[in-house]
Amino acid sequence: MGLKSRIQNLGLYKSDLIQEGTLNIPQDPIKSEEILPALPIKILSDVELDFKQSLHTKLLDTLDLSLISGIEEKEARRQIQLVLQRLLDSQSLPLNTQTRLQIIKEIEDDVLGLGPLEALLYDPNISDILVNGFNKVYVERFGKLELTPIKFNDNNHLKKIIDRIVTRVGRRIDESSPMVDARLQDGSRVNAIIPPLAIDGPSLSIRRFLVDKMTLDDLVVRDELTDYMAEFLKGVAKAKLNILISGGTGSGKTTLLNAISNFIPNNERIITLEDSAELQLQLPHVLRLETRPANIEGRGEVTLRDLVRNALRMRPDRIIVGEVRSGEAFDMLQAMNTGHEGSLATIHGNNPRDVLSRLENMISMAGLDMPVKAMRAQIASAIHLVIQLNRLEDGSRRIVSIQEIEGMEGEIISTSEIFKYTRSGVDEAGNVLGQYSATGLVPKHVSDMKKKGIKVDMSIFDHPHCQ
């Protein structure tokens, strides 16, 4: 069957255009390998932008876009390309090949994708895309923010792209619900906020989902920790110590959690609990759970605390909480204290001592009237290790401290630092200088690790033990 007959059956084209013969459609479709590749970003001139807009309007007059969602995206993109190529051939404006391809790609992305942002999603070096308005799009590349030449047509254009993102995941965003968290098909996390909360127009933030899984060895190569620190973390993961990973936004908490989880034995049942699924555990027996927001009527919400409670009934060997934010901290600590050793979680915090204070506040948010000493005893009994991550001003990420929770001394949680990163200055290029070292203290859990058959090289705790 030729393309003309096939698309008539699909009903994608306005019937009057086909009957009148105003659209010259080739008999054979473009082969799948001819779908337009990612193109380098080129700033279109005002004339080219006006031409693109008129071409987009003609496309809308030609195709019945309401039915596009009913076919595969690859097929829909081919159909759109065919029409745009014919429309371009019928125009008198002289355009070189690169400009023609870019115009086709941008219109195609506006119809089916994320518009101008599609070009950024092809760059593996971009970790965050930050849209501060229709004409200001920033990206984080190699740990540093930079302004891009990408722009939307106007605020309405940006709002349509936001609507497309949230609609695909069954969410909505409007004046009555002007904030939303969502996730792209590739797993990237999206946060959008629109007026009246966003004064200068719609705003969009995309935290990219990294396809390449970082291992501890990869992080050593990136100088985020040393090989002897990595060996220690491998051992504590195998020994089923409870680990809390602390740091600020973008400091690499989830990446480190993924890397450590690679050393969990394959015969253990792992349940992950997250607000937005980001973990990429490379283990055979993993069950992933995700929270759910309330619907339009304010019903149906499933919180992280609900998931923690439910996970305890699912026979987990270990529970991994993507990020502890509220009252679920109490249930997580209860799980760690009742036979689910080796659990991991991340938390926002500036240093390990602040993190312990935050945990106390989170337990209070669970609505429990518990004495401070009892809360601290619960924390000291449940958490074995706190790993602090920082993102430095040069864009690099570092494990700046690994501390062991030793127990209670009176009413205070006692900690001891095992490894640390000490800054020494900044070089001429703005790179932060520093070195890792062991403090000379030997963790008390080393004896437990040895009893479980885990070899521990005691020399890694020598002081100093620098790079």
Coordinates of C-alpha atoms in Angstrom, one line a residue, residues 83-410:
V83 CA 4.6 17.5 4.6
L84 CA 7.2 20.1 5.7
Q85 CA 9.6 19.1 2.9
R86 CA 6.9 19.5 0.3
L87 CA 5.8 22.8 1.8
L88 CA 9.4 24.1 1.8
D89 CA 9.8 23.0 -1.9
S90 CA 6.8 25.2 -2.8
Q91 CA 8.2 28.3 -1.2
S92 CA 10.4 30.9 -2.9
L93 CA 12.6 31.8 0.1
P94 CA 16.2 30.6 -0.6
L95 CA 17.4 28.5 2.3
N96 CA 20.5 26.3 2.6
T97 CA 20.3 22.7 3.5
Q98 CA 21.2 23.1 7.2
T99 CA 18.6 25.8 7.7
R100 CA 15.9 23.8 6.0
L101 CA 16.7 20.8 8.2
Q102 CA 16.7 22.9 11.3
I103 CA 13.4 24.5 10.5
I104 CA 11.9 21.1 9.9
K105 CA 13.4 19.7 13.1
E106 CA 12.2 22.7 15.2
I107 CA 8.6 22.5 13.9
E108 CA 8.6 18.7 14.4
D109 CA 9.8 19.2 18.0
D110 CA 7.1 21.8 18.6
V111 CA 4.4 19.4 17.5
L112 CA 5.6 16.2 19.1
G113 CA 8.5 17.0 21.5
L114 CA 9.6 19.6 23.9
G115 CA 10.1 22.3 21.3
P116 CA 13.4 24.2 21.6
L117 CA 14.5 22.1 24.6
E118 CA 14.9 19.0 22.4
A119 CA 18.3 20.1 21.1
L120 CA 19.5 20.3 24.7
L121 CA 18.3 16.8 25.6
Y122 CA 20.7 15.3 23.1
D123 CA 23.7 16.7 24.9
P124 CA 25.0 14.1 27.5
N125 CA 27.1 16.7 29.2
I126 CA 24.1 18.7 30.4
S127 CA 22.9 17.7 33.8
D128 CA 20.2 20.4 34.4
I129 CA 18.1 22.6 32.1
L130 CA 16.7 25.7 33.7
V131 CA 14.1 27.8 31.9
N132 CA 13.7 31.2 33.7
G133 CA 11.3 32.5 31.1
F134 CA 10.6 32.1 27.4
N135 CA 13.8 34.0 26.5
K136 CA 16.2 32.8 29.2
V137 CA 17.3 29.1 29.1
Y138 CA 20.3 28.1 31.2
V139 CA 22.0 24.7 31.5
E140 CA 24.4 23.2 33.9
R141 CA 27.3 21.6 32.1
F142 CA 30.3 20.1 34.0
G143 CA 29.0 21.6 37.2
K144 CA 28.7 25.2 36.0
L145 CA 25.7 27.2 34.8
E146 CA 25.7 28.9 31.4
L147 CA 23.2 30.8 29.3
T148 CA 22.2 29.2 26.0
P149 CA 21.0 30.8 22.8
I150 CA 17.8 28.7 23.0
K151 CA 14.5 30.8 23.2
F152 CA 10.8 30.1 23.0
N153 CA 8.5 32.2 20.9
D154 CA 6.7 33.7 23.9
N155 CA 5.3 32.7 27.3
N156 CA 2.4 30.9 25.6
H157 CA 4.8 28.8 23.6
L158 CA 6.6 27.8 26.9
K159 CA 3.3 27.1 28.6
K160 CA 2.2 24.7 25.8
I161 CA 5.4 22.7 26.3
I162 CA 4.9 22.6 30.0
D163 CA 1.3 21.4 29.5
R164 CA 2.5 18.7 27.1
I165 CA 5.0 17.4 29.7
V166 CA 2.6 17.2 32.6
T167 CA -0.3 15.9 30.5
R168 CA 1.7 12.9 29.5
V169 CA 2.1 11.8 33.1
G170 CA -1.5 12.4 34.0
R171 CA -1.0 15.7 35.8
R172 CA -2.3 19.2 35.3
I173 CA -1.0 22.7 35.8
D174 CA -3.3 25.8 35.8
E175 CA -4.1 28.8 38.0
S176 CA -5.7 26.5 40.6
S177 CA -2.7 24.2 40.6
P178 CA 0.3 26.3 39.5
M179 CA 3.1 24.0 40.6
V180 CA 3.8 20.5 39.5
D181 CA 6.5 17.8 39.7
A182 CA 6.6 15.3 36.8
R183 CA 8.9 13.0 34.9
L184 CA 9.9 12.7 31.3
Q185 CA 9.8 9.4 29.5
D186 CA 13.6 9.0 29.9
G187 CA 13.3 9.4 33.6
S188 CA 14.4 13.1 33.9
R189 CA 12.7 14.9 36.7
V190 CA 10.7 18.1 35.9
N191 CA 9.4 20.9 38.1
A192 CA 7.2 23.6 36.6
I193 CA 5.6 26.7 38.1
I194 CA 3.4 29.2 36.3
P195 CA 1.7 32.6 37.1
P196 CA 0.4 33.8 39.4
L197 CA 3.2 32.2 41.5
A198 CA 5.8 32.8 38.8
I199 CA 5.8 36.6 38.4
D200 CA 7.8 36.8 35.2
G201 CA 6.1 34.0 33.3
P202 CA 6.3 30.2 33.3
S203 CA 9.4 28.6 34.7
L204 CA 10.7 25.1 34.1
S205 CA 13.5 23.0 35.7
I206 CA 14.6 19.6 34.3
R207 CA 17.1 17.4 36.2
R208 CA 18.5 15.1 33.6
F209 CA 18.4 11.4 34.0
L210 CA 21.9 10.0 33.3
V211 CA 21.8 6.9 31.1
D212 CA 25.5 6.1 32.0
K213 CA 25.6 4.5 35.4
M214 CA 28.5 5.7 37.5
T215 CA 30.4 3.2 39.5
L216 CA 32.6 3.9 42.5
D217 CA 35.6 3.4 40.3
D218 CA 34.2 6.1 37.9
L219 CA 33.8 8.5 40.9
V220 CA 37.5 7.8 41.9
V221 CA 38.6 8.8 38.4
R222 CA 36.5 12.0 38.7
D223 CA 38.3 12.7 42.0
E224 CA 35.1 12.6 44.0
L225 CA 36.8 10.2 46.5
T226 CA 39.9 8.1 46.6
D227 CA 40.4 4.4 45.9
Y228 CA 40.9 3.6 49.6
M229 CA 37.7 5.4 50.5
A230 CA 35.9 3.5 47.7
E231 CA 37.2 0.2 49.1
F232 CA 35.9 1.1 52.6
L233 CA 32.4 1.9 51.1
K234 CA 32.4 -1.3 49.2
G235 CA 33.0 -3.2 52.5
V236 CA 30.3 -1.4 54.5
A237 CA 27.7 -2.0 51.8
K238 CA 28.5 -5.8 51.9
A239 CA 28.5 -5.7 55.7
K240 CA 25.0 -4.3 55.7
L241 CA 25.7 -1.1 57.6
N242 CA 23.0 1.6 57.4
I243 CA 24.2 4.6 55.4
L244 CA 22.9 8.1 55.2
I245 CA 24.2 10.2 52.3
S246 CA 24.0 14.0 52.9
G247 CA 24.6 16.9 50.7
G248 CA 23.1 19.9 48.9
T249 CA 21.2 20.0 45.6
G250 CA 23.2 18.6 42.7
S251 CA 26.0 17.4 45.0
G252 CA 25.8 13.8 43.7
K253 CA 23.8 12.1 46.5
T254 CA 21.8 9.8 44.1
T255 CA 24.8 9.0 42.0
L256 CA 26.8 7.9 45.0
L257 CA 23.8 5.9 46.3
N258 CA 23.6 4.1 43.0
A259 CA 27.3 3.4 43.0
I260 CA 27.3 2.0 46.5
S261 CA 24.3 -0.2 45.8
N262 CA 26.2 -2.1 43.2
F263 CA 27.9 -4.0 46.1
I264 CA 24.8 -5.3 47.6
P265 CA 24.7 -9.1 47.2
N266 CA 22.5 -10.3 44.4
N267 CA 20.5 -12.7 46.6
E268 CA 18.9 -9.8 48.6
R269 CA 15.5 -8.3 48.0
I270 CA 15.7 -4.5 47.7
I271 CA 12.7 -2.1 47.8
T272 CA 13.3 1.5 46.7
L273 CA 11.0 4.3 47.8
E274 CA 11.1 7.7 46.0
D275 CA 9.0 10.8 45.3
S276 CA 10.3 10.7 41.7
A277 CA 12.0 7.5 40.5
E278 CA 15.7 8.3 39.9
L279 CA 17.6 5.3 41.3
Q280 CA 19.2 2.9 38.8
L281 CA 20.1 -0.1 40.9
Q282 CA 21.8 -2.8 38.8
L283 CA 20.5 -5.7 40.9
P284 CA 18.3 -8.6 40.0
H285 CA 15.8 -8.4 42.8
V286 CA 14.6 -4.8 43.0
L287 CA 11.1 -3.5 43.5
R288 CA 10.6 0.2 42.8
L289 CA 7.9 2.2 44.5
E290 CA 6.9 5.9 43.9
T291 CA 4.7 8.3 45.7
R292 CA 1.5 9.7 44.2
P293 CA 0.1 13.2 44.6
A294 CA -3.5 13.9 45.3
N295 CA -5.9 14.2 42.4
I296 CA -8.1 17.2 41.4
E297 CA -10.5 16.4 44.3
G298 CA -7.6 16.3 46.8
R299 CA -7.8 12.5 47.2
G300 CA -5.7 9.5 46.4
E301 CA -2.4 10.9 47.8
V302 CA 0.2 8.2 48.7
T303 CA 3.1 9.7 50.7
L304 CA 6.6 8.4 51.2
R305 CA 5.6 7.5 54.8
D306 CA 2.8 5.3 53.4
L307 CA 5.3 3.6 51.1
V308 CA 7.8 2.9 54.0
R309 CA 5.0 1.4 56.1
N310 CA 3.8 -0.8 53.2
A311 CA 7.4 -1.9 52.3
L312 CA 7.8 -3.4 55.7
R313 CA 5.1 -5.9 54.8
M314 CA 6.8 -6.9 51.5
R315 CA 9.6 -8.9 53.0
P316 CA 12.5 -6.6 52.1
D317 CA 16.1 -7.4 53.0
R318 CA 17.0 -3.7 52.5
I319 CA 15.0 -0.6 52.1
I320 CA 16.4 2.3 50.1
V321 CA 14.7 5.7 50.5
G322 CA 15.5 8.2 47.7
E323 CA 15.3 11.2 49.9
V324 CA 14.1 11.6 53.5
R325 CA 12.1 14.9 53.9
S326 CA 9.5 14.5 56.6
G327 CA 7.8 12.1 59.0
E328 CA 8.9 9.1 57.0
A329 CA 12.3 9.5 58.8
F330 CA 10.8 7.8 61.9
D331 CA 9.4 4.8 60.0
M332 CA 12.8 4.5 58.2
L333 CA 14.7 4.5 61.4
Q334 CA 12.3 1.9 62.9
A335 CA 12.9 -0.3 59.8
M336 CA 16.7 0.0 60.2
N337 CA 16.4 -1.0 63.9
T338 CA 14.1 -4.0 63.3
G339 CA 16.0 -6.3 61.0
H340 CA 16.5 -4.3 57.8
E341 CA 20.2 -3.6 58.1
G342 CA 22.1 -2.3 55.1
S343 CA 19.4 0.3 54.2
L344 CA 20.4 3.5 52.5
A345 CA 18.9 6.9 52.2
T346 CA 19.8 10.5 51.1
I347 CA 19.0 13.7 52.9
H348 CA 19.7 17.4 52.4
G349 CA 22.3 18.7 54.8
N350 CA 25.4 20.9 55.1
N351 CA 27.3 18.6 57.4
P352 CA 26.8 15.4 59.4
R353 CA 26.0 17.2 62.6
D354 CA 23.3 19.3 61.0
V355 CA 21.8 16.1 59.4
L356 CA 21.4 14.5 62.8
S357 CA 19.5 17.6 64.0
R358 CA 17.3 17.5 60.9
L359 CA 16.4 13.9 61.6
E360 CA 15.2 14.9 65.0
N361 CA 13.0 17.6 63.4
M362 CA 11.6 15.1 60.9
I363 CA 10.7 12.6 63.7
S364 CA 8.8 15.5 65.3
M365 CA 7.0 16.0 62.0
A366 CA 5.6 12.5 62.3
G367 CA 3.4 13.8 65.2
L368 CA 5.1 11.8 67.9
D369 CA 5.6 13.2 71.4
M370 CA 9.0 11.6 71.9
P371 CA 11.6 12.9 74.4
V372 CA 14.7 14.3 72.7
K373 CA 17.0 11.7 74.3
A374 CA 14.8 8.9 73.0
M375 CA 14.9 10.4 69.5
R376 CA 18.6 10.7 69.5
A377 CA 19.0 7.1 70.9
Q378 CA 16.8 5.9 68.0
I379 CA 19.0 7.8 65.5
A380 CA 22.3 6.6 67.0
S381 CA 21.1 3.0 67.0
A382 CA 19.8 3.0 63.4
I383 CA 22.4 5.0 61.5
H384 CA 26.0 3.6 61.2
L385 CA 27.6 5.9 58.7
V386 CA 27.0 9.5 57.4
I387 CA 28.6 10.5 54.1
Q388 CA 28.8 14.2 53.4
L389 CA 29.0 15.4 49.8
N390 CA 29.7 19.0 48.6
R391 CA 29.6 20.6 45.2
L392 CA 32.4 23.1 45.1
E393 CA 32.4 26.5 43.3
D394 CA 34.5 25.1 40.4
G395 CA 31.7 22.6 39.7
S396 CA 33.5 19.6 41.1
R397 CA 31.8 17.2 43.6
R398 CA 33.7 15.8 46.6
I399 CA 33.0 13.5 49.5
V400 CA 34.2 15.9 52.1
S401 CA 33.6 13.7 55.2
I402 CA 32.8 10.1 56.1
Q403 CA 31.7 9.8 59.8
E404 CA 30.7 6.9 61.9
I405 CA 27.9 7.1 64.5
E406 CA 29.4 5.6 67.6
G407 CA 26.4 5.8 70.0
M408 CA 25.3 8.1 72.8
E409 CA 27.4 10.0 75.3
G410 CA 24.9 11.3 77.8

